[in-house]
mmCIF file of C-alpha atoms and ligand atoms in Angstrom:
data_model
loop_
_atom_site.group_PDB
_atom_site.id
_atom_site.type_symbol
_atom_site.label_atom_id
_atom_site.label_comp_id
_atom_site.label_asym_id
_atom_site.label_seq_id
_atom_site.Cartn_x
_atom_site.Cartn_y
_atom_site.Cartn_z
ATOM 1 C CA MET B 1 100.548 86.128 112.905
ATOM 2 C CA PHE B 2 102.600 88.023 110.964
ATOM 3 C CA LYS B 3 105.018 89.361 114.089
ATOM 4 C CA GLU B 4 105.702 85.401 114.763
ATOM 5 C CA ALA B 5 106.133 84.993 110.803
ATOM 6 C CA ARG B 6 108.916 88.154 111.568
ATOM 7 C CA ILE B 7 110.564 86.499 114.213
ATOM 8 C CA LYS B 8 111.022 83.403 112.498
ATOM 9 C CA LEU B 9 111.949 84.915 109.291
ATOM 10 C CA THR B 10 114.630 86.600 111.510
ATOM 11 C CA ALA B 11 116.008 83.452 113.184
ATOM 12 C CA TRP B 12 116.021 81.691 109.651
ATOM 13 C CA TYR B 13 118.586 84.637 108.607
ATOM 14 C CA LEU B 14 120.182 84.337 111.947
ATOM 15 C CA VAL B 15 121.099 80.621 111.452
ATOM 16 C CA ILE B 16 122.178 80.970 107.824
ATOM 17 C CA ILE B 17 124.259 83.891 108.539
ATOM 18 C CA MET B 18 125.628 82.281 111.666
ATOM 19 C CA ALA B 19 126.532 79.326 110.013
ATOM 20 C CA ILE B 20 128.371 80.806 107.312
ATOM 21 C CA SER B 21 130.391 83.147 109.599
ATOM 22 C CA LEU B 22 131.046 80.273 112.218
ATOM 23 C CA SER B 23 132.570 77.991 109.337
ATOM 24 C CA PHE B 24 134.882 81.161 108.098
ATOM 25 C CA SER B 25 136.198 80.933 112.048
ATOM 26 C CA CYS B 26 136.768 77.521 112.495
ATOM 27 C CA ALA B 27 138.430 77.612 108.901
ATOM 28 C CA ILE B 28 140.449 81.039 109.632
ATOM 29 C CA TYR B 29 141.184 79.276 113.222
ATOM 30 C CA ALA B 30 142.352 75.810 111.752
ATOM 31 C CA GLY B 31 144.995 77.808 109.118
ATOM 32 C CA VAL B 32 146.475 80.069 111.785
ATOM 33 C CA ASP B 33 146.371 77.122 114.010
ATOM 34 C CA ARG B 34 148.404 75.328 111.412
ATOM 35 C CA GLU B 35 150.468 77.819 111.227
ATOM 36 C CA LEU B 36 151.116 77.885 115.171
ATOM 37 C CA VAL B 37 152.112 74.383 115.066
ATOM 38 C CA ARG B 38 154.824 75.081 112.577
ATOM 39 C CA MET B 39 156.054 77.612 114.089
ATOM 40 C CA ASP B 40 156.143 75.778 117.119
ATOM 41 C CA ASN B 41 157.611 72.728 115.527
ATOM 42 C CA MET B 42 160.176 75.365 114.260
ATOM 43 C CA ARG B 43 160.872 76.415 117.875
ATOM 44 C CA LYS B 44 161.198 73.248 119.535
ATOM 45 C CA ASP B 45 163.657 72.461 116.522
ATOM 46 C CA ARG B 46 165.645 75.478 117.235
ATOM 47 C CA GLN B 47 165.795 75.597 120.804
ATOM 48 C CA SER B 48 167.288 71.953 121.102
ATOM 49 C CA ARG B 49 169.776 72.784 118.160
ATOM 50 C CA ILE B 50 170.372 76.488 120.896
ATOM 51 C CA GLU B 51 170.132 73.801 123.996
ATOM 52 C CA THR B 52 173.066 71.526 122.603
ATOM 53 C CA ILE B 53 175.171 74.852 121.272
ATOM 54 C CA GLU B 54 174.290 75.911 125.335
ATOM 55 C CA ASN B 55 175.808 72.775 126.842
ATOM 56 C CA ILE B 56 178.800 72.844 124.728
ATOM 57 C CA LEU B 57 179.769 76.623 125.529
ATOM 58 C CA LEU B 58 178.780 75.881 129.343
ATOM 59 C CA GLN B 59 181.179 72.674 129.167
ATOM 60 C CA LYS B 60 183.725 75.197 127.757
ATOM 61 C CA GLY B 61 182.848 77.753 130.504
ATOM 62 C CA PHE B 62 180.921 80.505 128.447
ATOM 63 C CA PRO B 63 177.889 82.126 129.148
ATOM 64 C CA PRO B 64 174.631 80.901 127.428
ATOM 65 C CA PRO B 65 172.679 83.069 125.069
ATOM 66 C CA LYS B 66 169.395 84.848 125.803
ATOM 67 C CA ASP B 67 166.676 83.663 123.556
ATOM 68 C CA ASN B 68 163.649 84.681 125.227
ATOM 69 C CA PHE B 69 161.313 84.171 122.072
ATOM 70 C CA VAL B 70 162.774 80.380 121.727
ATOM 71 C CA LYS B 71 162.070 79.974 125.107
ATOM 72 C CA ASN B 72 158.510 81.401 125.597
ATOM 73 C CA LYS B 73 156.683 78.430 125.010
ATOM 74 C CA GLU B 74 153.602 80.350 126.284
ATOM 75 C CA MET B 75 153.305 82.832 123.087
ATOM 76 C CA ILE B 76 151.538 80.302 121.156
ATOM 77 C CA LYS B 77 148.902 79.170 123.453
ATOM 78 C CA GLU B 78 148.908 83.112 123.985
ATOM 79 C CA ALA B 79 148.056 83.837 120.292
ATOM 80 C CA ARG B 80 145.805 80.543 120.164
ATOM 81 C CA VAL B 81 143.818 82.399 123.159
ATOM 82 C CA ARG B 82 143.749 85.657 121.537
ATOM 83 C CA ILE B 83 142.368 84.265 117.649
ATOM 84 C CA ILE B 84 139.836 82.792 119.342
ATOM 85 C CA THR B 85 138.729 85.916 121.480
ATOM 86 C CA SER B 86 139.062 87.548 118.044
ATOM 87 C CA LEU B 87 136.782 85.742 116.578
ATOM 88 C CA GLY B 88 134.395 85.152 119.143
ATOM 89 C CA ILE B 89 134.043 88.652 119.300
ATOM 90 C CA ILE B 90 133.749 88.876 115.793
ATOM 91 C CA ASN B 91 131.058 86.335 115.327
ATOM 92 C CA LEU B 92 129.176 87.956 118.924
ATOM 93 C CA SER B 93 128.848 91.318 116.491
ATOM 94 C CA ILE B 94 127.998 89.408 113.959
ATOM 95 C CA LEU B 95 125.310 87.926 115.866
ATOM 96 C CA PHE B 96 123.816 90.990 117.410
ATOM 97 C CA LEU B 97 124.183 92.880 113.850
ATOM 98 C CA SER B 98 122.516 90.263 111.875
ATOM 99 C CA GLY B 99 120.117 89.817 114.292
ATOM 100 C CA VAL B 100 119.028 93.322 113.869
ATOM 101 C CA GLY B 101 119.237 93.870 110.411
ATOM 102 C CA GLY B 102 117.850 90.349 109.775
ATOM 103 C CA TYR B 103 114.892 91.655 112.031
ATOM 104 C CA PHE B 104 114.504 94.769 109.849
ATOM 105 C CA LEU B 105 114.755 92.656 106.390
ATOM 106 C CA ALA B 106 112.093 90.676 107.855
ATOM 107 C CA GLY B 107 110.149 93.344 107.818
ATOM 108 C CA LEU B 108 110.234 94.596 104.425
ATOM 109 C CA THR B 109 110.171 91.344 103.084
ATOM 110 C CA LEU B 110 106.739 90.441 104.922
ATOM 111 C CA ASP B 111 105.133 93.878 104.513
ATOM 112 C CA PRO B 112 103.729 92.925 101.158
ATOM 113 C CA ILE B 113 102.622 90.233 101.713
ATOM 114 C CA GLN B 114 101.167 91.833 104.885
ATOM 115 C CA LYS B 115 99.530 94.291 102.719
ATOM 116 C CA MET B 116 98.456 91.878 100.200
ATOM 117 C CA VAL B 117 96.276 89.832 102.814
ATOM 118 C CA LYS B 118 95.166 92.830 104.399
ATOM 119 C CA GLU B 119 93.754 93.982 100.772
ATOM 120 C CA GLN B 120 92.174 90.338 100.052
ATOM 121 C CA LYS B 121 90.485 90.706 103.301
ATOM 122 C CA GLU B 122 89.013 93.852 102.483
ATOM 123 C CA PHE B 123 88.369 92.448 99.394
ATOM 124 C CA ILE B 124 86.405 89.266 100.428
ATOM 125 C CA GLY B 125 84.644 91.505 103.092
ATOM 126 C CA ASN B 126 83.621 93.970 100.522
ATOM 127 C CA ALA B 127 82.145 91.193 98.146
ATOM 128 C CA SER B 128 80.394 89.450 100.864
ATOM 129 C CA HIS B 129 78.319 92.785 101.963
ATOM 130 C CA GLU B 130 77.587 93.750 98.405
ATOM 131 C CA LEU B 131 76.198 89.837 98.003
ATOM 132 C CA ARG B 132 74.140 89.996 101.357
ATOM 133 C CA THR B 133 72.168 92.721 100.642
ATOM 134 C CA PRO B 134 70.549 91.135 97.034
ATOM 135 C CA ILE B 135 70.455 87.639 98.978
ATOM 136 C CA THR B 136 68.467 89.031 101.669
ATOM 137 C CA SER B 137 66.210 90.953 99.503
ATOM 138 C CA LEU B 138 65.235 87.299 97.342
ATOM 139 C CA LYS B 139 65.031 85.240 100.768
ATOM 140 C CA THR B 140 62.773 87.756 102.839
ATOM 141 C CA GLU B 141 60.422 88.698 99.469
ATOM 142 C CA ILE B 142 60.086 84.722 98.724
ATOM 143 C CA GLU B 143 59.923 84.151 102.769
ATOM 144 C CA VAL B 144 56.935 86.810 102.572
ATOM 145 C CA ALA B 145 55.124 85.360 99.790
ATOM 146 C CA LEU B 146 55.110 81.927 100.383
ATOM 147 C CA ARG B 147 52.957 82.833 104.114
ATOM 148 C CA ASP B 148 50.752 84.760 101.795
ATOM 149 C CA LYS B 149 48.050 82.076 101.149
ATOM 150 C CA ASN B 150 45.981 84.472 98.668
ATOM 151 C CA MET B 151 48.600 85.502 96.625
ATOM 152 C CA ASN B 152 47.546 86.627 92.800
ATOM 153 C CA LEU B 153 49.268 85.806 89.618
ATOM 154 C CA LYS B 154 49.796 89.815 89.351
ATOM 155 C CA SER B 155 51.619 89.923 92.876
ATOM 156 C CA ALA B 156 53.281 86.642 91.698
ATOM 157 C CA ARG B 157 54.697 88.561 88.548
ATOM 158 C CA GLU B 158 55.632 91.362 90.717
ATOM 159 C CA LEU B 159 57.722 89.333 92.658
ATOM 160 C CA LEU B 160 59.586 87.484 89.919
ATOM 161 C CA LYS B 161 60.091 90.447 88.458
ATOM 162 C CA SER B 162 61.590 91.905 91.635
ATOM 163 C CA ASN B 163 63.489 88.773 92.146
ATOM 164 C CA LEU B 164 65.090 88.504 88.599
ATOM 165 C CA GLU B 165 66.594 92.013 89.175
ATOM 166 C CA ASP B 166 68.135 91.009 93.053
ATOM 167 C CA VAL B 167 69.587 88.162 90.451
ATOM 168 C CA GLU B 168 70.750 90.464 88.008
ATOM 169 C CA GLY B 169 72.839 92.524 90.421
ATOM 170 C CA ILE B 170 74.237 88.844 91.661
ATOM 171 C CA GLN B 171 75.494 87.816 88.218
ATOM 172 C CA GLU B 172 76.776 91.738 87.407
ATOM 173 C CA LEU B 173 78.973 90.998 90.872
ATOM 174 C CA SER B 174 79.635 87.587 90.143
ATOM 175 C CA ASN B 175 80.939 88.890 86.223
ATOM 176 C CA TYR B 176 83.039 91.530 87.928
ATOM 177 C CA LEU B 177 84.449 89.539 90.394
ATOM 178 C CA LEU B 178 85.423 87.161 87.548
ATOM 179 C CA LYS B 179 87.026 90.061 85.525
ATOM 180 C CA LEU B 180 89.005 91.103 88.184
ATOM 181 C CA ASN B 181 90.403 87.798 89.074
ATOM 182 C CA HIS B 182 91.631 87.560 85.535
ATOM 183 C CA PHE B 183 93.128 90.448 85.262
ATOM 184 C CA ASP B 184 94.570 90.339 88.333
ATOM 185 C CA ASN B 185 96.266 86.682 88.112
ATOM 186 C CA PHE B 186 99.803 87.095 87.174
ATOM 187 C CA ASP B 187 99.964 84.039 85.049
ATOM 188 C CA ASN B 188 97.087 85.136 82.695
ATOM 189 C CA LYS B 189 99.356 86.784 79.959
ATOM 190 C CA ILE B 190 97.683 88.823 77.437
ATOM 191 C CA GLU B 191 98.956 88.925 73.864
ATOM 192 C CA ILE B 192 99.940 92.337 72.852
ATOM 193 C CA LEU B 193 99.678 92.891 69.286
ATOM 194 C CA VAL B 194 99.777 95.533 66.828
ATOM 195 C CA ILE B 195 96.036 96.797 67.129
ATOM 196 C CA ASN B 196 93.884 99.671 65.482
ATOM 197 C CA LEU B 197 92.850 102.022 68.193
ATOM 198 C CA GLY B 198 90.365 103.855 66.194
ATOM 199 C CA LYS B 199 88.527 101.347 65.046
ATOM 200 C CA ILE B 200 88.104 99.093 67.732
ATOM 201 C CA VAL B 201 87.044 102.183 69.936
ATOM 202 C CA SER B 202 84.506 103.234 67.470
ATOM 203 C CA ASP B 203 82.710 99.849 67.573
ATOM 204 C CA VAL B 204 82.358 100.329 71.112
ATOM 205 C CA VAL B 205 80.770 103.653 70.952
ATOM 206 C CA ASP B 206 78.629 102.442 68.179
ATOM 207 C CA THR B 207 77.184 99.422 70.370
ATOM 208 C CA TYR B 208 76.705 102.103 72.957
ATOM 209 C CA VAL B 209 74.734 104.925 71.022
ATOM 210 C CA PRO B 210 71.283 102.985 71.531
ATOM 211 C CA ILE B 211 71.797 102.596 75.198
ATOM 212 C CA ALA B 212 73.139 106.718 75.625
ATOM 213 C CA LEU B 213 69.593 107.585 73.393
ATOM 214 C CA GLN B 214 67.646 106.009 75.860
ATOM 215 C CA LYS B 215 68.801 108.188 78.233
ATOM 216 C CA ASN B 216 68.635 111.223 75.564
ATOM 217 C CA ILE B 217 72.512 110.946 75.736
ATOM 218 C CA LYS B 218 74.259 111.690 72.143
ATOM 219 C CA ILE B 219 77.858 110.365 71.868
ATOM 220 C CA THR B 220 80.369 112.213 69.687
ATOM 221 C CA LYS B 221 83.110 110.613 68.116
ATOM 222 C CA LYS B 222 86.193 112.208 67.199
ATOM 223 C CA ILE B 223 88.493 109.135 65.904
ATOM 224 C CA GLN B 224 91.827 109.525 64.802
ATOM 225 C CA ASP B 225 93.186 106.458 62.942
ATOM 226 C CA ILE B 226 96.016 105.161 64.895
ATOM 227 C CA ASN B 227 97.716 101.961 65.827
ATOM 228 C CA ILE B 228 98.873 100.747 69.645
ATOM 229 C CA ASN B 229 100.608 98.179 71.148
ATOM 230 C CA GLY B 230 97.854 96.647 73.037
ATOM 231 C CA ASN B 231 94.836 93.957 72.968
ATOM 232 C CA GLU B 232 91.602 94.335 70.819
ATOM 233 C CA GLU B 233 89.482 92.663 74.116
ATOM 234 C CA SER B 234 91.362 94.544 76.823
ATOM 235 C CA VAL B 235 90.673 97.988 74.924
ATOM 236 C CA LYS B 236 87.152 96.904 74.329
ATOM 237 C CA GLU B 237 86.829 95.902 77.703
ATOM 238 C CA ILE B 238 88.569 99.548 79.284
ATOM 239 C CA THR B 239 86.420 102.066 76.903
ATOM 240 C CA SER B 240 83.037 99.626 77.625
ATOM 241 C CA ILE B 241 83.589 100.588 81.268
ATOM 242 C CA LEU B 242 84.045 104.374 80.610
ATOM 243 C CA ILE B 243 81.722 104.799 78.165
ATOM 244 C CA ASP B 244 78.959 102.955 80.475
ATOM 245 C CA ASN B 245 80.242 105.141 83.747
ATOM 246 C CA ALA B 246 80.306 108.575 81.272
ATOM 247 C CA ILE B 247 76.606 107.436 80.817
ATOM 248 C CA LYS B 248 75.175 106.295 84.502
ATOM 249 C CA TYR B 249 77.170 109.878 85.685
ATOM 250 C CA SER B 250 76.067 112.015 83.406
ATOM 251 C CA GLY B 251 73.005 113.575 85.185
ATOM 252 C CA LYS B 252 71.318 116.083 83.498
ATOM 253 C CA SER B 253 74.031 116.447 80.603
ATOM 254 C CA LYS B 254 73.201 115.480 77.528
ATOM 255 C CA LYS B 255 76.261 114.696 75.958
ATOM 256 C CA ILE B 256 79.435 112.258 76.007
ATOM 257 C CA GLU B 257 82.654 112.655 73.756
ATOM 258 C CA VAL B 258 84.994 109.814 72.632
ATOM 259 C CA SER B 259 88.312 110.946 70.902
ATOM 260 C CA THR B 260 91.424 108.717 70.149
ATOM 261 C CA LYS B 261 94.361 111.277 69.119
ATOM 262 C CA LYS B 262 97.322 110.585 67.299
ATOM 263 C CA ASP B 263 99.637 109.851 70.820
ATOM 264 C CA GLY B 264 97.825 106.633 70.844
ATOM 265 C CA SER B 265 95.457 107.610 73.599
ATOM 266 C CA LEU B 266 91.939 107.690 74.336
ATOM 267 C CA LEU B 267 89.466 109.976 75.870
ATOM 268 C CA VAL B 268 86.080 109.882 77.106
ATOM 269 C CA ARG B 269 84.735 113.192 78.668
ATOM 270 C CA ASP B 270 81.438 113.647 79.850
ATOM 271 C CA PHE B 271 79.418 116.730 81.240
ATOM 272 C CA GLY B 272 78.183 115.019 83.866
ATOM 273 C CA ILE B 273 77.958 115.088 87.885
ATOM 274 C CA GLY B 274 81.937 115.193 87.997
ATOM 275 C CA ILE B 275 84.019 113.587 90.897
ATOM 276 C CA LYS B 276 85.207 115.617 93.884
ATOM 277 C CA GLU B 277 88.656 115.975 94.580
ATOM 278 C CA LYS B 278 89.086 114.160 97.689
ATOM 279 C CA ASP B 279 87.495 111.220 95.656
ATOM 280 C CA LEU B 280 90.097 111.409 92.784
ATOM 281 C CA PRO B 281 92.732 109.563 94.621
ATOM 282 C CA HIS B 282 90.119 106.486 95.545
ATOM 283 C CA ILE B 283 88.190 106.012 92.137
ATOM 284 C CA PHE B 284 90.584 103.058 90.954
ATOM 285 C CA ASP B 285 90.273 101.403 94.357
ATOM 286 C CA ARG B 286 88.097 97.762 94.717
ATOM 287 C CA PHE B 287 84.493 98.831 95.794
ATOM 288 C CA TYR B 288 84.796 102.494 95.957
ATOM 289 C CA ARG B 289 81.938 104.846 95.126
ATOM 290 C CA ALA B 290 81.818 108.371 95.954
ATOM 291 C CA ASP B 291 78.987 109.427 97.940
ATOM 292 C CA SER B 292 77.436 111.221 94.733
ATOM 293 C CA SER B 293 77.125 108.215 92.869
ATOM 294 C CA ARG B 294 75.872 106.409 96.321
ATOM 295 C CA SER B 295 73.144 108.912 97.594
ATOM 296 C CA LYS B 296 72.162 111.858 95.592
ATOM 297 C CA GLU B 297 72.621 110.570 92.502
ATOM 298 C CA ASN B 298 71.604 106.882 93.267
ATOM 299 C CA VAL B 299 73.011 104.874 90.209
ATOM 300 C CA GLU B 300 73.497 101.621 90.319
ATOM 301 C CA GLY B 301 76.798 99.973 90.456
ATOM 302 C CA PHE B 302 79.543 98.414 92.741
ATOM 303 C CA GLY B 303 82.626 100.220 92.672
ATOM 304 C CA LEU B 304 84.298 97.956 90.753
ATOM 305 C CA GLY B 305 84.356 98.974 86.771
ATOM 306 C CA LEU B 306 87.519 101.451 87.035
ATOM 307 C CA SER B 307 89.607 98.754 89.464
ATOM 308 C CA ILE B 308 89.023 96.468 86.491
ATOM 309 C CA ALA B 309 90.072 98.828 83.823
ATOM 310 C CA LYS B 310 93.215 99.817 86.018
ATOM 311 C CA SER B 311 94.354 95.968 85.922
ATOM 312 C CA ILE B 312 93.558 95.606 82.359
ATOM 313 C CA ALA B 313 95.402 98.552 81.886
ATOM 314 C CA GLU B 314 98.426 97.489 83.846
ATOM 315 C CA LYS B 315 98.458 94.082 82.190
ATOM 316 C CA ILE B 316 98.852 96.108 78.319
ATOM 317 C CA ASN B 317 101.404 98.490 79.645
ATOM 318 C CA ALA B 318 98.791 101.781 79.452
ATOM 319 C CA LYS B 319 98.090 104.221 82.108
ATOM 320 C CA ILE B 320 94.668 105.678 82.985
ATOM 321 C CA SER B 321 94.378 108.934 84.661
ATOM 322 C CA VAL B 322 91.016 111.440 85.553
ATOM 323 C CA GLN B 323 90.618 114.574 85.141
ATOM 324 C CA SER B 324 87.543 116.468 86.966
ATOM 325 C CA LYS B 325 85.355 119.452 87.838
ATOM 326 C CA GLU B 326 82.847 118.349 90.494
ATOM 327 C CA GLY B 327 79.512 119.189 89.011
ATOM 328 C CA LYS B 328 80.694 120.053 85.561
ATOM 329 C CA GLU B 329 82.697 117.194 83.580
ATOM 330 C CA SER B 330 85.065 114.241 83.897
ATOM 331 C CA THR B 331 87.830 113.111 81.433
ATOM 332 C CA PHE B 332 89.108 109.643 81.596
ATOM 333 C CA VAL B 333 92.344 109.298 79.612
ATOM 334 C CA VAL B 334 94.156 105.850 78.513
ATOM 335 C CA GLU B 335 97.523 106.443 77.009
ATOM 336 C CA PHE B 336 98.157 103.002 75.062
ATOM 337 C CA PRO B 337 101.680 102.157 74.328
ATOM 338 C CA LYS B 338 102.256 103.546 70.723
ATOM 339 C CA VAL B 339 103.522 101.256 67.911
HETATM 340 P P1 ADP U 401 80.639 102.299 89.846
HETATM 341 O O1 ADP U 401 80.452 102.982 88.669
HETATM 342 O O2 ADP U 401 79.883 100.616 89.365
HETATM 343 O O3 ADP U 401 79.989 102.497 91.718
HETATM 344 P P2 ADP U 401 83.179 102.526 89.035
HETATM 345 O O4 ADP U 401 84.589 101.699 89.533
HETATM 346 O O5 ADP U 401 83.226 102.461 87.930
HETATM 347 O O6 ADP U 401 82.193 101.948 89.889
HETATM 348 O O7 ADP U 401 83.570 103.987 89.658
HETATM 349 C C1 ADP U 401 83.760 104.461 90.879
HETATM 350 C C2 ADP U 401 83.476 105.446 91.449
HETATM 351 O O8 ADP U 401 83.911 106.745 90.491
HETATM 352 C C3 ADP U 401 81.918 105.626 90.870
HETATM 353 O O9 ADP U 401 80.820 105.402 92.143
HETATM 354 C C4 ADP U 401 81.835 107.300 90.944
HETATM 355 O O10 ADP U 401 81.730 107.828 92.453
HETATM 356 C C5 ADP U 401 82.843 107.644 90.285
HETATM 357 N N1 ADP U 401 83.202 107.729 88.663
HETATM 358 C C6 ADP U 401 83.431 106.876 87.976
HETATM 359 N N2 ADP U 401 82.972 107.549 86.537
HETATM 360 C C7 ADP U 401 82.849 108.689 87.033
HETATM 361 C C8 ADP U 401 82.373 109.940 85.898
HETATM 362 N N3 ADP U 401 82.485 109.524 84.387
HETATM 363 N N4 ADP U 401 81.775 110.738 86.189
HETATM 364 C C9 ADP U 401 81.640 111.229 87.730
HETATM 365 N N5 ADP U 401 82.171 110.423 88.805
HETATM 366 C C10 ADP U 401 82.551 108.963 87.882
#
């Protein structure tokens, strides 16, 4: 599909360039031809005057003067042919060069679109895959239950509980997808205001303290009051994603540190499973989950949290990065633009 589009685009480039080149050539030829006609008229004029003088000289017994230029009628014709040939060669060269250049430029133009289509295909594939698992489980469980004529209330409740978990999974995924779509949409401008980073982060931490405590994890705050250029909802969203992950991937560790600094940065540090070096460049990719979180620790997730955090950060001109030592700790840093 893209090869065909590339050839079509090259053809359009060629049509435009050749239309311009040919119009210029016609204009040049018309101008030069006008000059040649003027010169030809001058020549004819001069020749008729010379012929009159020649006749007079001949009548008086003098030899006629030699004037090859004036007599050479072929010169104008030759000049015309030479101009047409030169313009033809120039146009052919332009056709060849613009063909090669156009094909190259068409490739460059289509490259980002091709990448976007590829990413979108992958995204749809991944999203469908993630949806298929809970939907298949729901369907199978319900089918089996319907076939069981002696199902008692206890089993029915267990079934409903399991169904609810699957539905919650689907709901969570659809929420993630909606968020991704919202933050990836170029038309959705986020209002940037002067906001108090310390206060917002502190409030988010407070909402996570009880959740962390359920896992016996203590969240320590080191908050410095600092104003940044940002958006409250966006900062809350990023902070929540990072703290949520810190809790999920804490492993046996029981402490998390959340701090804001005077330079307008937010740090979320945990001392849990850490991230392998080979995974570090990919964890912000959509649907990427490191093997350790998929299998060994068996932590629930879709691999979308960090990609959403990154999309939000880009929207508010913030930069998100990570430093980690496998099996020891991870620190996520978000640098917000200072006021
Ligand atoms: P999810 O947590 O749903 O898998 P994320 O996009 O939030 O998706 O994270 C992507 C991957 O990055 C996770 O699967 C995990 O492997 C890794 N990761 C993220 N945060 C941490 C962390 N604090 N400690 C260790 N690994 C992490």
